[in-house]
PDB file of C-alpha atoms in Angstrom:
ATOM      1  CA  UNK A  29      79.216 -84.101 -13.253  1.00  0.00           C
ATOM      2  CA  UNK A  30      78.546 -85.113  -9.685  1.00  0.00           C
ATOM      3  CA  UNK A  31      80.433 -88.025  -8.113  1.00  0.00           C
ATOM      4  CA  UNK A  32      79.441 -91.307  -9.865  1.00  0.00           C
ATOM      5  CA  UNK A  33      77.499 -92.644  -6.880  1.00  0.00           C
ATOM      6  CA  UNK A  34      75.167 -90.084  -6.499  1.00  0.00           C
ATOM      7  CA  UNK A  35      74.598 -90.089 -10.459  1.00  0.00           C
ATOM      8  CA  UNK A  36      74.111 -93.940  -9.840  1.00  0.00           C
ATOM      9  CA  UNK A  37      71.172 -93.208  -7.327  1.00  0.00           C
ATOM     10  CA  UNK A  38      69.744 -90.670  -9.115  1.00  0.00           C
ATOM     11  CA  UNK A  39      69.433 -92.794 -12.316  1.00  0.00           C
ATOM     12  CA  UNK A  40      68.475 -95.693 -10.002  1.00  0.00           C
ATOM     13  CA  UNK A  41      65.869 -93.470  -8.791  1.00  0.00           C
ATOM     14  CA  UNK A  42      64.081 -92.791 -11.833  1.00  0.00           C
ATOM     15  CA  UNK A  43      64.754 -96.562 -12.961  1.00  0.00           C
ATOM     16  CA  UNK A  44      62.298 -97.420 -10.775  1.00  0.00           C
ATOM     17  CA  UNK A  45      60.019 -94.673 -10.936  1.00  0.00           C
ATOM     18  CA  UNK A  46      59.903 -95.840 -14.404  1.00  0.00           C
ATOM     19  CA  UNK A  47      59.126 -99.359 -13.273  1.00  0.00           C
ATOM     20  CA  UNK A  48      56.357 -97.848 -10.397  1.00  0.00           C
ATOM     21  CA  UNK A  49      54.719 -96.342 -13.341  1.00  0.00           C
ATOM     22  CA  UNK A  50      54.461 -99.250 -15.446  1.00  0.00           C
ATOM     23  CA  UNK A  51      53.309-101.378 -12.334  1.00  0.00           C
ATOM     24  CA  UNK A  52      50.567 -98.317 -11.484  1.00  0.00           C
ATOM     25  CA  UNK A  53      49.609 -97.424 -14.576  1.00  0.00           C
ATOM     26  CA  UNK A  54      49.994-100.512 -16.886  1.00  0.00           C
ATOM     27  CA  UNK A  55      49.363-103.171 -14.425  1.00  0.00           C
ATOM     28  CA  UNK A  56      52.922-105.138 -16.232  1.00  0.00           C
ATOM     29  CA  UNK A  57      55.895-105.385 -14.413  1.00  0.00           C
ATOM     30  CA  UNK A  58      58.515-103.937 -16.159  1.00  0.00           C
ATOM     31  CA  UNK A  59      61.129-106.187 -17.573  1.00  0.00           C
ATOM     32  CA  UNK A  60      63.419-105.136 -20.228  1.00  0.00           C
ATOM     33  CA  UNK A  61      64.257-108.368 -21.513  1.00  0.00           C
ATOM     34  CA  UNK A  62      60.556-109.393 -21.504  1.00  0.00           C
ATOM     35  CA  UNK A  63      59.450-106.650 -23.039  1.00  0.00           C
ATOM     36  CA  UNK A  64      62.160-106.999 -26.204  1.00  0.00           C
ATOM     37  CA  UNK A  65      61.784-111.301 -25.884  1.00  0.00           C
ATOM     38  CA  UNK A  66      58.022-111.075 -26.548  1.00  0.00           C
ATOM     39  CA  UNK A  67      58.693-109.010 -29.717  1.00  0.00           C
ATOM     40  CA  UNK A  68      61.210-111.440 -30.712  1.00  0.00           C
ATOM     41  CA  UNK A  69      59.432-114.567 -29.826  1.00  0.00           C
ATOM     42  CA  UNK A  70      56.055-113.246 -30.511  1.00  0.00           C
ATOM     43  CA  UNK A  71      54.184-114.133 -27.097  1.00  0.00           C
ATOM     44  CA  UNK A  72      53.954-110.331 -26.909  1.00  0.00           C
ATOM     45  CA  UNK A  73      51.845-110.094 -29.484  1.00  0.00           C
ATOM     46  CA  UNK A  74      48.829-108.820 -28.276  1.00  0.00           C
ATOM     47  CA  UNK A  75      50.481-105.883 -26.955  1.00  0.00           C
ATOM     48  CA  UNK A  76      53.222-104.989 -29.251  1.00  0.00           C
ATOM     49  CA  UNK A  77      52.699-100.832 -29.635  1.00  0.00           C
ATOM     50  CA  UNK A  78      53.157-101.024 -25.885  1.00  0.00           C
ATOM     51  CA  UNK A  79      56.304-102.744 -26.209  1.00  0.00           C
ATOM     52  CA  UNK A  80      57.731-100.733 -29.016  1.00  0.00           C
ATOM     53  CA  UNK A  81      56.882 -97.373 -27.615  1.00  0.00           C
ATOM     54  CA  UNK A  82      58.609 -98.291 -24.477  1.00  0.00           C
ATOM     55  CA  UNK A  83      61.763 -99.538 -26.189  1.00  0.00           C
ATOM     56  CA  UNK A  84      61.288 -95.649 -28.413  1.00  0.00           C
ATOM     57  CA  UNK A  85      61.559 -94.156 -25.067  1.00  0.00           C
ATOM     58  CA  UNK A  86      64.606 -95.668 -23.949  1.00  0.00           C
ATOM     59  CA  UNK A  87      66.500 -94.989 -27.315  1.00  0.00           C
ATOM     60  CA  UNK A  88      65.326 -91.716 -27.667  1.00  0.00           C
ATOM     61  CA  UNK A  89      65.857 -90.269 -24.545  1.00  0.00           C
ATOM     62  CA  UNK A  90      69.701 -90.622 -24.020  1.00  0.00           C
ATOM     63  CA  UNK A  91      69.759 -89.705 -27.950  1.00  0.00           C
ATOM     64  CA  UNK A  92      68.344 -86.428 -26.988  1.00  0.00           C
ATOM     65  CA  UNK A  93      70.828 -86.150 -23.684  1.00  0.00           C
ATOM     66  CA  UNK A  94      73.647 -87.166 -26.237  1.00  0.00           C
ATOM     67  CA  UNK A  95      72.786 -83.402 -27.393  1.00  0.00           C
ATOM     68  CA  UNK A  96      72.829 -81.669 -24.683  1.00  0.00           C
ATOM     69  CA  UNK A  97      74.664 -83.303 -22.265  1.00  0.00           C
ATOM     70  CA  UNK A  98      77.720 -84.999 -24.222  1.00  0.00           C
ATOM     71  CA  UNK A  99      77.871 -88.715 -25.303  1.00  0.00           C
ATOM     72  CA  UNK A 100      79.171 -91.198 -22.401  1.00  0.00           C
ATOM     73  CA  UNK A 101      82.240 -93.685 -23.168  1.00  0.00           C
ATOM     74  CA  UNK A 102      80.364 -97.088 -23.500  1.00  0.00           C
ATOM     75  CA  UNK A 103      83.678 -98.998 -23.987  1.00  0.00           C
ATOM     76  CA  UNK A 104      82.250-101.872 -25.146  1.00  0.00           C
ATOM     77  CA  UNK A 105      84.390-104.675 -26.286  1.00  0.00           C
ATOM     78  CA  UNK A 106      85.552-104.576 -29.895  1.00  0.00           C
ATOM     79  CA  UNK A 107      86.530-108.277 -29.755  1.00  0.00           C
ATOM     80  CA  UNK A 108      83.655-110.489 -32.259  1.00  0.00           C
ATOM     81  CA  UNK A 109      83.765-113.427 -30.225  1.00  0.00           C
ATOM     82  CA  UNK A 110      83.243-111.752 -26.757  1.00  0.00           C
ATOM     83  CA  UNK A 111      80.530-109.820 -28.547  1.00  0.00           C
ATOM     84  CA  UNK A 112      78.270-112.568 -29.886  1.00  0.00           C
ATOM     85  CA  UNK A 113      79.091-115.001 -27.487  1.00  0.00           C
ATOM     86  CA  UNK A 114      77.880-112.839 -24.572  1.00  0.00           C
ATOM     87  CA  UNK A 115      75.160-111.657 -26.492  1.00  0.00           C
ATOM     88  CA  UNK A 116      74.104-114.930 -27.348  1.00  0.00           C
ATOM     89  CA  UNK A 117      74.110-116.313 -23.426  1.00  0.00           C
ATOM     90  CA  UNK A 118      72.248-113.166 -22.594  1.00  0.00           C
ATOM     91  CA  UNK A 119      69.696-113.285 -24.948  1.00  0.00           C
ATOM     92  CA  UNK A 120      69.130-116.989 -24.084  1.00  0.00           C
ATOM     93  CA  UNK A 121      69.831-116.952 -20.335  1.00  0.00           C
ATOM     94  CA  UNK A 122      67.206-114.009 -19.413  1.00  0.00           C
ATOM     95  CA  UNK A 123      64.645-115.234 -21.197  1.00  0.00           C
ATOM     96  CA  UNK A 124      65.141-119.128 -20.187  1.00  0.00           C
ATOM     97  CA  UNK A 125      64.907-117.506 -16.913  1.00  0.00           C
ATOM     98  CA  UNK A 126      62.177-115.315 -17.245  1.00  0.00           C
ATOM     99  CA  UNK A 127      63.950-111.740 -16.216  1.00  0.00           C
ATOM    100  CA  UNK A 128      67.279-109.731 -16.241  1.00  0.00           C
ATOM    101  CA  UNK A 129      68.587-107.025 -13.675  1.00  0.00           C
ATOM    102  CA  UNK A 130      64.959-105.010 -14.122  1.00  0.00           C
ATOM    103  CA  UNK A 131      62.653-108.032 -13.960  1.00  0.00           C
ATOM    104  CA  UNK A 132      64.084-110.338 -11.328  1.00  0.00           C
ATOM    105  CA  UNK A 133      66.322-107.474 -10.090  1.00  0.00           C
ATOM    106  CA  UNK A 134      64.159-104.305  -9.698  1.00  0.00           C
ATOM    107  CA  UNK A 135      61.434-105.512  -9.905  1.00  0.00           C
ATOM    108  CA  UNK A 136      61.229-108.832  -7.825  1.00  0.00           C
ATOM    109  CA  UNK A 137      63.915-107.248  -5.016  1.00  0.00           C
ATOM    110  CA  UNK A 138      61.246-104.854  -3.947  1.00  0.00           C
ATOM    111  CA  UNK A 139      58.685-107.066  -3.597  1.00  0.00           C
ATOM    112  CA  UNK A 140      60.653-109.557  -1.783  1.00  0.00           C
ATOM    113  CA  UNK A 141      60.688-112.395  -4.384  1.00  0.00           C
ATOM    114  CA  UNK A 142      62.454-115.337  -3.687  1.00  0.00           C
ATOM    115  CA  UNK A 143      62.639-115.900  -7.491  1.00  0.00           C
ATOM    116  CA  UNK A 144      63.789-112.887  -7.926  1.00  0.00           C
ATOM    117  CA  UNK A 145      66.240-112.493  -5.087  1.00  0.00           C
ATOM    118  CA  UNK A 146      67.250-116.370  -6.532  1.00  0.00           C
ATOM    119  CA  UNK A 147      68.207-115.056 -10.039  1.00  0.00           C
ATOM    120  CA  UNK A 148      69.887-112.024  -8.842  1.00  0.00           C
ATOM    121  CA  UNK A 149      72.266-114.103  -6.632  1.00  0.00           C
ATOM    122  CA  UNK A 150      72.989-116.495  -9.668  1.00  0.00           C
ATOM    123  CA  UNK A 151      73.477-113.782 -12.157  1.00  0.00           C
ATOM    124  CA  UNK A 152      75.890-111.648 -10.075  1.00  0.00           C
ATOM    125  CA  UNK A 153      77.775-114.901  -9.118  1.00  0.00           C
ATOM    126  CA  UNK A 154      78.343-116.075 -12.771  1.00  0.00           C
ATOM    127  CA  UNK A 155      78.885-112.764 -13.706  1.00  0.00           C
ATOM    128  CA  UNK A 156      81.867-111.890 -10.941  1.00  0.00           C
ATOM    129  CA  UNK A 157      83.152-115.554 -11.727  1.00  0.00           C
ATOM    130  CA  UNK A 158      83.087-115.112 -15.369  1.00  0.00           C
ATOM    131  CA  UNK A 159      84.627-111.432 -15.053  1.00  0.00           C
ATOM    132  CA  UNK A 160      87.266-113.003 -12.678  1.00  0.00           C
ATOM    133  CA  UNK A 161      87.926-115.903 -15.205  1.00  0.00           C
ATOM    134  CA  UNK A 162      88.306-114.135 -18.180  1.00  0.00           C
ATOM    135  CA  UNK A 163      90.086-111.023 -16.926  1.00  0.00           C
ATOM    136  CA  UNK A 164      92.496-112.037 -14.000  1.00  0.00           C
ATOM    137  CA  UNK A 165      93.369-115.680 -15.343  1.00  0.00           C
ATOM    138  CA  UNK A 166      92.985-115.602 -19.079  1.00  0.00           C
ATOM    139  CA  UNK A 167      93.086-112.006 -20.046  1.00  0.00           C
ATOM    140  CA  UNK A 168      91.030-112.012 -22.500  1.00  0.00           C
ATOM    141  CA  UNK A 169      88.304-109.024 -21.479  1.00  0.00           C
TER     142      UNK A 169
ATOM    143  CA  UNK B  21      46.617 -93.618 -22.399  1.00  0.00           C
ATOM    144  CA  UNK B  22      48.686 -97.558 -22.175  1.00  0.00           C
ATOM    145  CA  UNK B  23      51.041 -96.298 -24.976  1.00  0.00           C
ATOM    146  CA  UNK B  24      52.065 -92.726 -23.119  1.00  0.00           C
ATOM    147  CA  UNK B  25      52.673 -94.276 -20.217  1.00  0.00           C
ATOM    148  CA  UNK B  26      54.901 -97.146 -21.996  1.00  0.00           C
ATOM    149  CA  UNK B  27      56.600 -94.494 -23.959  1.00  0.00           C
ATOM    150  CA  UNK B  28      56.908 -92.162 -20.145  1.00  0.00           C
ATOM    151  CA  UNK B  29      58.236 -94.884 -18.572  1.00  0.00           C
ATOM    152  CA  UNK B  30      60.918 -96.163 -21.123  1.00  0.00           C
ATOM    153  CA  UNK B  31      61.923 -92.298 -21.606  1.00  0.00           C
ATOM    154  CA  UNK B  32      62.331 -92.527 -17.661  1.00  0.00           C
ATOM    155  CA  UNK B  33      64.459 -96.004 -18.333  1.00  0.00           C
ATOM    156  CA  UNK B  34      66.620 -95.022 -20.797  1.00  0.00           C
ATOM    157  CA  UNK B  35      67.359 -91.413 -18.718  1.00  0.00           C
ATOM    158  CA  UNK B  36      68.426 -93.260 -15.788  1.00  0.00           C
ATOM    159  CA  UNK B  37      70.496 -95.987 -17.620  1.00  0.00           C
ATOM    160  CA  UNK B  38      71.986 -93.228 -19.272  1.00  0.00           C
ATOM    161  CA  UNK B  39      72.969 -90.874 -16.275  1.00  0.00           C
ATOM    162  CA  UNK B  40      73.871 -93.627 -13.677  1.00  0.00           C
ATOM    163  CA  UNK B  41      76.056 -94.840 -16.183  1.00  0.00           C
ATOM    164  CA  UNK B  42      75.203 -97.819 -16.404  1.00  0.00           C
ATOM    165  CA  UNK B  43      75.789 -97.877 -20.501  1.00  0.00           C
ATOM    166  CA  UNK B  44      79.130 -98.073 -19.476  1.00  0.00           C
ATOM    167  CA  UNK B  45      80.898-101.693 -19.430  1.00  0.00           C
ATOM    168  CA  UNK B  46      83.019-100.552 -17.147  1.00  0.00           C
ATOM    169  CA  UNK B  47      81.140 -99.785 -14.670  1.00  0.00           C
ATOM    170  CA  UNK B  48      79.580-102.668 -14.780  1.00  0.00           C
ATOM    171  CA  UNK B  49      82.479-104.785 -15.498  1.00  0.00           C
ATOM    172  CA  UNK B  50      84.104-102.990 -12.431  1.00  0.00           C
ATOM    173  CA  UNK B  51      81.339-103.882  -9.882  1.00  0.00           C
ATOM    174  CA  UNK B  52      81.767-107.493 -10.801  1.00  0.00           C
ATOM    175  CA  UNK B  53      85.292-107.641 -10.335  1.00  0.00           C
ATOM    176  CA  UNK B  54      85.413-107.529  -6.984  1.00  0.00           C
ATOM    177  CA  UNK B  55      89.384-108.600  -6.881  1.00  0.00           C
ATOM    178  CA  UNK B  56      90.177-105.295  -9.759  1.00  0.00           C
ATOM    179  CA  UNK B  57      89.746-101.485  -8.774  1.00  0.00           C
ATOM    180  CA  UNK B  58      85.904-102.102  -7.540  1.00  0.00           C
ATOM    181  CA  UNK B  59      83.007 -99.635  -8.380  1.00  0.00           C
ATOM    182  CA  UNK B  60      80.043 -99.419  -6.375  1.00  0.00           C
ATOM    183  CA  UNK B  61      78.494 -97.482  -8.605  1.00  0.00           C
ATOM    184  CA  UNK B  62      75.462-100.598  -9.816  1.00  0.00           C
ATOM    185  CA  UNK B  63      74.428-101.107  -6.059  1.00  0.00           C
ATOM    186  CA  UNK B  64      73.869 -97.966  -5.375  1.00  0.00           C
ATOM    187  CA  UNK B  65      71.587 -97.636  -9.096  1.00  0.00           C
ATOM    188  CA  UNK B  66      70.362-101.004  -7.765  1.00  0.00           C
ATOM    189  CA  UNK B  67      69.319 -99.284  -3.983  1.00  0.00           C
ATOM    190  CA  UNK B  68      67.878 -96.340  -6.031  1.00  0.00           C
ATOM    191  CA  UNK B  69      65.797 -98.676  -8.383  1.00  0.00           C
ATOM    192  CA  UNK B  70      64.291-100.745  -5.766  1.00  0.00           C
ATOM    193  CA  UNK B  71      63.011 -98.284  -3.486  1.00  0.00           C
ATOM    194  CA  UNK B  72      60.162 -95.934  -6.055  1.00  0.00           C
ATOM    195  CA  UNK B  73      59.585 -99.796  -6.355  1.00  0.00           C
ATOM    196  CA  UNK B  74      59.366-101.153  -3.061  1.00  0.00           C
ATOM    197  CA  UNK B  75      56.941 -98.275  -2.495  1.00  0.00           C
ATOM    198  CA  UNK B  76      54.729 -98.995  -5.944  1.00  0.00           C
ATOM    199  CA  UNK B  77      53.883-102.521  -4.828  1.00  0.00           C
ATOM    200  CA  UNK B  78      52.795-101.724  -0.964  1.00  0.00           C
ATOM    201  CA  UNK B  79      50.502 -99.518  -3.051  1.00  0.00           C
ATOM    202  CA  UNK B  80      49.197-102.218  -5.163  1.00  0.00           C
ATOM    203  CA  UNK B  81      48.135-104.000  -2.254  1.00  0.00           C
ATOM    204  CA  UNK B  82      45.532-100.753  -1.726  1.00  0.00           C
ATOM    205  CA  UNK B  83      44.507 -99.607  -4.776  1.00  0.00           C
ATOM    206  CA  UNK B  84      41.693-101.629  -6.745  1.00  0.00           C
ATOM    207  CA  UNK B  85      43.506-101.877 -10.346  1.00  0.00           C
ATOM    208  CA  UNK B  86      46.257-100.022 -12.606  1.00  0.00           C
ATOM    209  CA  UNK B  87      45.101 -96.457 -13.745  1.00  0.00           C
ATOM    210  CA  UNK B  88      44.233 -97.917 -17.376  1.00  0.00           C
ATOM    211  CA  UNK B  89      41.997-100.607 -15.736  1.00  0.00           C
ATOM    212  CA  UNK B  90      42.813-104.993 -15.854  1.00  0.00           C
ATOM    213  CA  UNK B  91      44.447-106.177 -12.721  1.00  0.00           C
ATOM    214  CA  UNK B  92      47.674-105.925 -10.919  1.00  0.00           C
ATOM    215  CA  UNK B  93      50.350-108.312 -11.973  1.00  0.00           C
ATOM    216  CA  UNK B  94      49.580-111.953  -9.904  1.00  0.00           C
ATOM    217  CA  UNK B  95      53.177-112.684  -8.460  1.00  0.00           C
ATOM    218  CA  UNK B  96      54.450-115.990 -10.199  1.00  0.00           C
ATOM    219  CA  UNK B  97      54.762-119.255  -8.791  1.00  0.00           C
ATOM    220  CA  UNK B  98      57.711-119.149  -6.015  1.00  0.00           C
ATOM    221  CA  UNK B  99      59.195-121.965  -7.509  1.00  0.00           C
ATOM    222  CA  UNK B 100      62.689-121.812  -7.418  1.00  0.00           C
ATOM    223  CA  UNK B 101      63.304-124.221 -10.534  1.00  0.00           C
ATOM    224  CA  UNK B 102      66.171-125.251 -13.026  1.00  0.00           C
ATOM    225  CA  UNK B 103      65.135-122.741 -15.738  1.00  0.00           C
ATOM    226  CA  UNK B 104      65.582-120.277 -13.191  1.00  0.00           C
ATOM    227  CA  UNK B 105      68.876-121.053 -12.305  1.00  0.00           C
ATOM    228  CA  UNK B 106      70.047-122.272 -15.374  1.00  0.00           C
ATOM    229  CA  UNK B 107      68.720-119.311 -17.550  1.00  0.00           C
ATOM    230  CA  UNK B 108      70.065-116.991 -14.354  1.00  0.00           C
ATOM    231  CA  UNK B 109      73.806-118.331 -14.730  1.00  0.00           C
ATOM    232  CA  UNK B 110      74.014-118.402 -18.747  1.00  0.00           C
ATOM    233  CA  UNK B 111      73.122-114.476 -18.115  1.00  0.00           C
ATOM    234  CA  UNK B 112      75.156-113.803 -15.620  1.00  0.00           C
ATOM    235  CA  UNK B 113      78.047-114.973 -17.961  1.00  0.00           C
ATOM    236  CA  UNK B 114      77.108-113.224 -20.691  1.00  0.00           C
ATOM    237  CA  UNK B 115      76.248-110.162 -18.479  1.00  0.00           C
ATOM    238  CA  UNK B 116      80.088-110.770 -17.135  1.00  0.00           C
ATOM    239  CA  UNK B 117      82.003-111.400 -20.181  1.00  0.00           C
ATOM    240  CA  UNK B 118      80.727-107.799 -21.990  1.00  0.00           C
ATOM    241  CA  UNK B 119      79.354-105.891 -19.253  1.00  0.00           C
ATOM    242  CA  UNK B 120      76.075-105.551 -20.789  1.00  0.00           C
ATOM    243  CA  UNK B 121      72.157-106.316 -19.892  1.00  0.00           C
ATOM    244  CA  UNK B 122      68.949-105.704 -22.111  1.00  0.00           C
ATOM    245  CA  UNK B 123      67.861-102.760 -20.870  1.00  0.00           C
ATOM    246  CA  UNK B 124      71.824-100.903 -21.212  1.00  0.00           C
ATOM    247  CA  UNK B 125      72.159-102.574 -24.615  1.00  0.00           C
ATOM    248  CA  UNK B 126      69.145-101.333 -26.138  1.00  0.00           C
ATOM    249  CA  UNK B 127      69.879 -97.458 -24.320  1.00  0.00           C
ATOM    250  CA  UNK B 128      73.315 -97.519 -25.519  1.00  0.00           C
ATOM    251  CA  UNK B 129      72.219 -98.279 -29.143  1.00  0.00           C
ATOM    252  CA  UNK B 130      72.428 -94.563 -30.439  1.00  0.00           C
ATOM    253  CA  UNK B 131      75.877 -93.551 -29.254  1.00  0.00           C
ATOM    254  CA  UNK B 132      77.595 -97.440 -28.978  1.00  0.00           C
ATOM    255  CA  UNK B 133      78.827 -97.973 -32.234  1.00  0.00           C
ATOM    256  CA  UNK B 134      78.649-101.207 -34.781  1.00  0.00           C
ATOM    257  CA  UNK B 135      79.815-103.096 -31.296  1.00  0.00           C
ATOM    258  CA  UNK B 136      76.554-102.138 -29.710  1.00  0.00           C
ATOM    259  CA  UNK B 137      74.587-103.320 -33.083  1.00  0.00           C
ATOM    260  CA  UNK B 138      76.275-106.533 -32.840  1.00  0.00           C
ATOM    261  CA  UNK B 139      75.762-107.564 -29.349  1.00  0.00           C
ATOM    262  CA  UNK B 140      72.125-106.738 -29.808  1.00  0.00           C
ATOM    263  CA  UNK B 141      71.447-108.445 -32.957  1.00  0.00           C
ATOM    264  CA  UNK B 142      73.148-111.759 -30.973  1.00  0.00           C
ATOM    265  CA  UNK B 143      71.222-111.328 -27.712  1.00  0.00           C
ATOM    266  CA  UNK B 144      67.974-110.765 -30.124  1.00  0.00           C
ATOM    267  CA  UNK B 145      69.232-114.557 -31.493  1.00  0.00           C
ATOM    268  CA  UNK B 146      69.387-115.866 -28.404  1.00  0.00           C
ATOM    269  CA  UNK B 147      65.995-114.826 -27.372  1.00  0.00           C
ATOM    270  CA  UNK B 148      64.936-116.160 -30.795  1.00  0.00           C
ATOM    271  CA  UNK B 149      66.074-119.529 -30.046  1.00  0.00           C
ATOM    272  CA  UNK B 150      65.010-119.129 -26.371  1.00  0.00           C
ATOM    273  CA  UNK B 151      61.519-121.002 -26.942  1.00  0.00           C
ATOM    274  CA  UNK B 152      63.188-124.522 -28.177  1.00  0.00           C
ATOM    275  CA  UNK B 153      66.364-124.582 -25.388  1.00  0.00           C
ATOM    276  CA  UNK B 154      63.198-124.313 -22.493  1.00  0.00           C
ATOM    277  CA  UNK B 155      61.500-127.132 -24.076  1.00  0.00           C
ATOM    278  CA  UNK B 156      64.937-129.576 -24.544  1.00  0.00           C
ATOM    279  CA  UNK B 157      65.547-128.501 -20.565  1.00  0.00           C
ATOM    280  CA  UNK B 158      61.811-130.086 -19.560  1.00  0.00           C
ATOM    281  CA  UNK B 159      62.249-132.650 -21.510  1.00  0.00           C
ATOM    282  CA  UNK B 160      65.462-133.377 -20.023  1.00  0.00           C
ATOM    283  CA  UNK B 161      63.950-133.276 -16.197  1.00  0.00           C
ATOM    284  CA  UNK B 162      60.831-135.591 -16.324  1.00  0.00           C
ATOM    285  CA  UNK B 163      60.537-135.380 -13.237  1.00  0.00           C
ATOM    286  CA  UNK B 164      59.124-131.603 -13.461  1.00  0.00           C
TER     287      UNK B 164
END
């Protein structure tokens, strides 16, 4: 594998080629806690198959790398707690907010946003805090 | 026509979560802690997003309407307001505390284990309960 920063800009790359074709093609800014929230919440109603055949694609796809390429170490916490507890703040916190790291961050970066550049700066902030907290002080994660 | 290019574009997704690494907590993790052994791997998938990106909304100022037809997305209000920040901080804690986003967490579902399963089906409560905690926050700020 090539050094981790160039995989990081390749995969950026195509991160937001994926987002240039939804935006181009779609006319819907791609979001990927929107697009999961208004299955969950049911203000995506209306367009639903969309919604579901994007989520396909981005299951299926590293499934199929997984084959080929080799499955990638994930090392995700195995502590319950941590687990729901985060899960829980992100589920509510991105969609209180309106956007995660490919809504406010991909997305509304490159246009400029000041929502989005707004969200980014509180997300990163909480999360280097938190990560600080929890690691260096209480070392729990 | 709508559905292949949803399906495209989340096959595109998921690819580049997948090779940047970005299914990896500690990468993630690693970028946040900026006093542990820092990665810099997430700004420079971050750099990479943003600039297919930058370019897809200078042409949206150009071209008439998406390729299926409707309109372009109208940019929202540029209201910085409390659900913003709020919602933006909650995340960013949760986003801290296991090193994982939506987009990762649902890309990572076929090769992350039960843990994986777990942290989704909580985030999926969250969003669940999402509706009611935006209402209590208005209500508590009249002044909005």
């Amino acid at each position: 594998m090539q050094p981790d920063w160039i995989m990081g800009l390749l995969g950026g790359l195509l991160i937001g080629t994926a987002g240039a074709i939804m935006l181009l093609g779609n006319g819907k800014i791609m979001g990927a806690s929107g697009i999961i929230g208004g299955l969950v919440d049911g203000s995506g109603r209306s367009d639903r198959f969309d919604r579901i055949l994007f989520l396909a694609g981005v299951v299926l796809l590293p499934l199929v790398l997984m084959r080929f390429v080799g499955t990638p170490d994930t090392h995700v916490t195995g502590n319950l707690a941590v687990l729901v507890t985060a899960g829980l703040l992100v589920g509510l916190g991105t969609r209180i907010a309106n956007g995660c790291t490919s809504g406010h961050g991909v997305c509304g970066i490159s246009r400029l946003s000041l929502r989005g550049i707004v969200a980014t700066v509180f997300y990163i902030l909480a999360g280097g805090l938190t990560v600080v907290l929890f690691r260096h002080i209480l070392g729990v994660i | 026509m709508r559905l292949i290019l949803s399906f495209i574009a989340g096959a595109l997704f998921g690819t580049g979560l997948y090779l940047s690494g970005m299914t990896d907590t500690d990468k993630v993790q690693g970028w946040l802690d900026i006093f542990g052994d820092w990665d810099p791997t997430l700004a420079f998938v971050m750099g990479g997003a943003i600039l297919p990106m930058a370019i897809a909304w200078r042409v949206t100022r150009r071209a008439r309407a998406p390729l299926v037809g409707g309109a372009f997305p109208v940019p929202a209000d540029p209201e910085v307001d409390r659900r913003l920040v709020i919602g933006s901080t909650l995340f960013g804690m949760g986003w801290g505390l296991s090193g994982l986003c939506p987009g990762p967490a649902v890309a990572s579902l076929s090769f992350g284990g039960t843990e994986g399963v777990v942290f989704l089906i909580a985030m999926l409560a969250g969003m669940f309960l999402a509706p009611g905690v935006k209402l209590r926050l208005d209500r508590a700020s009249p002044a909005e």
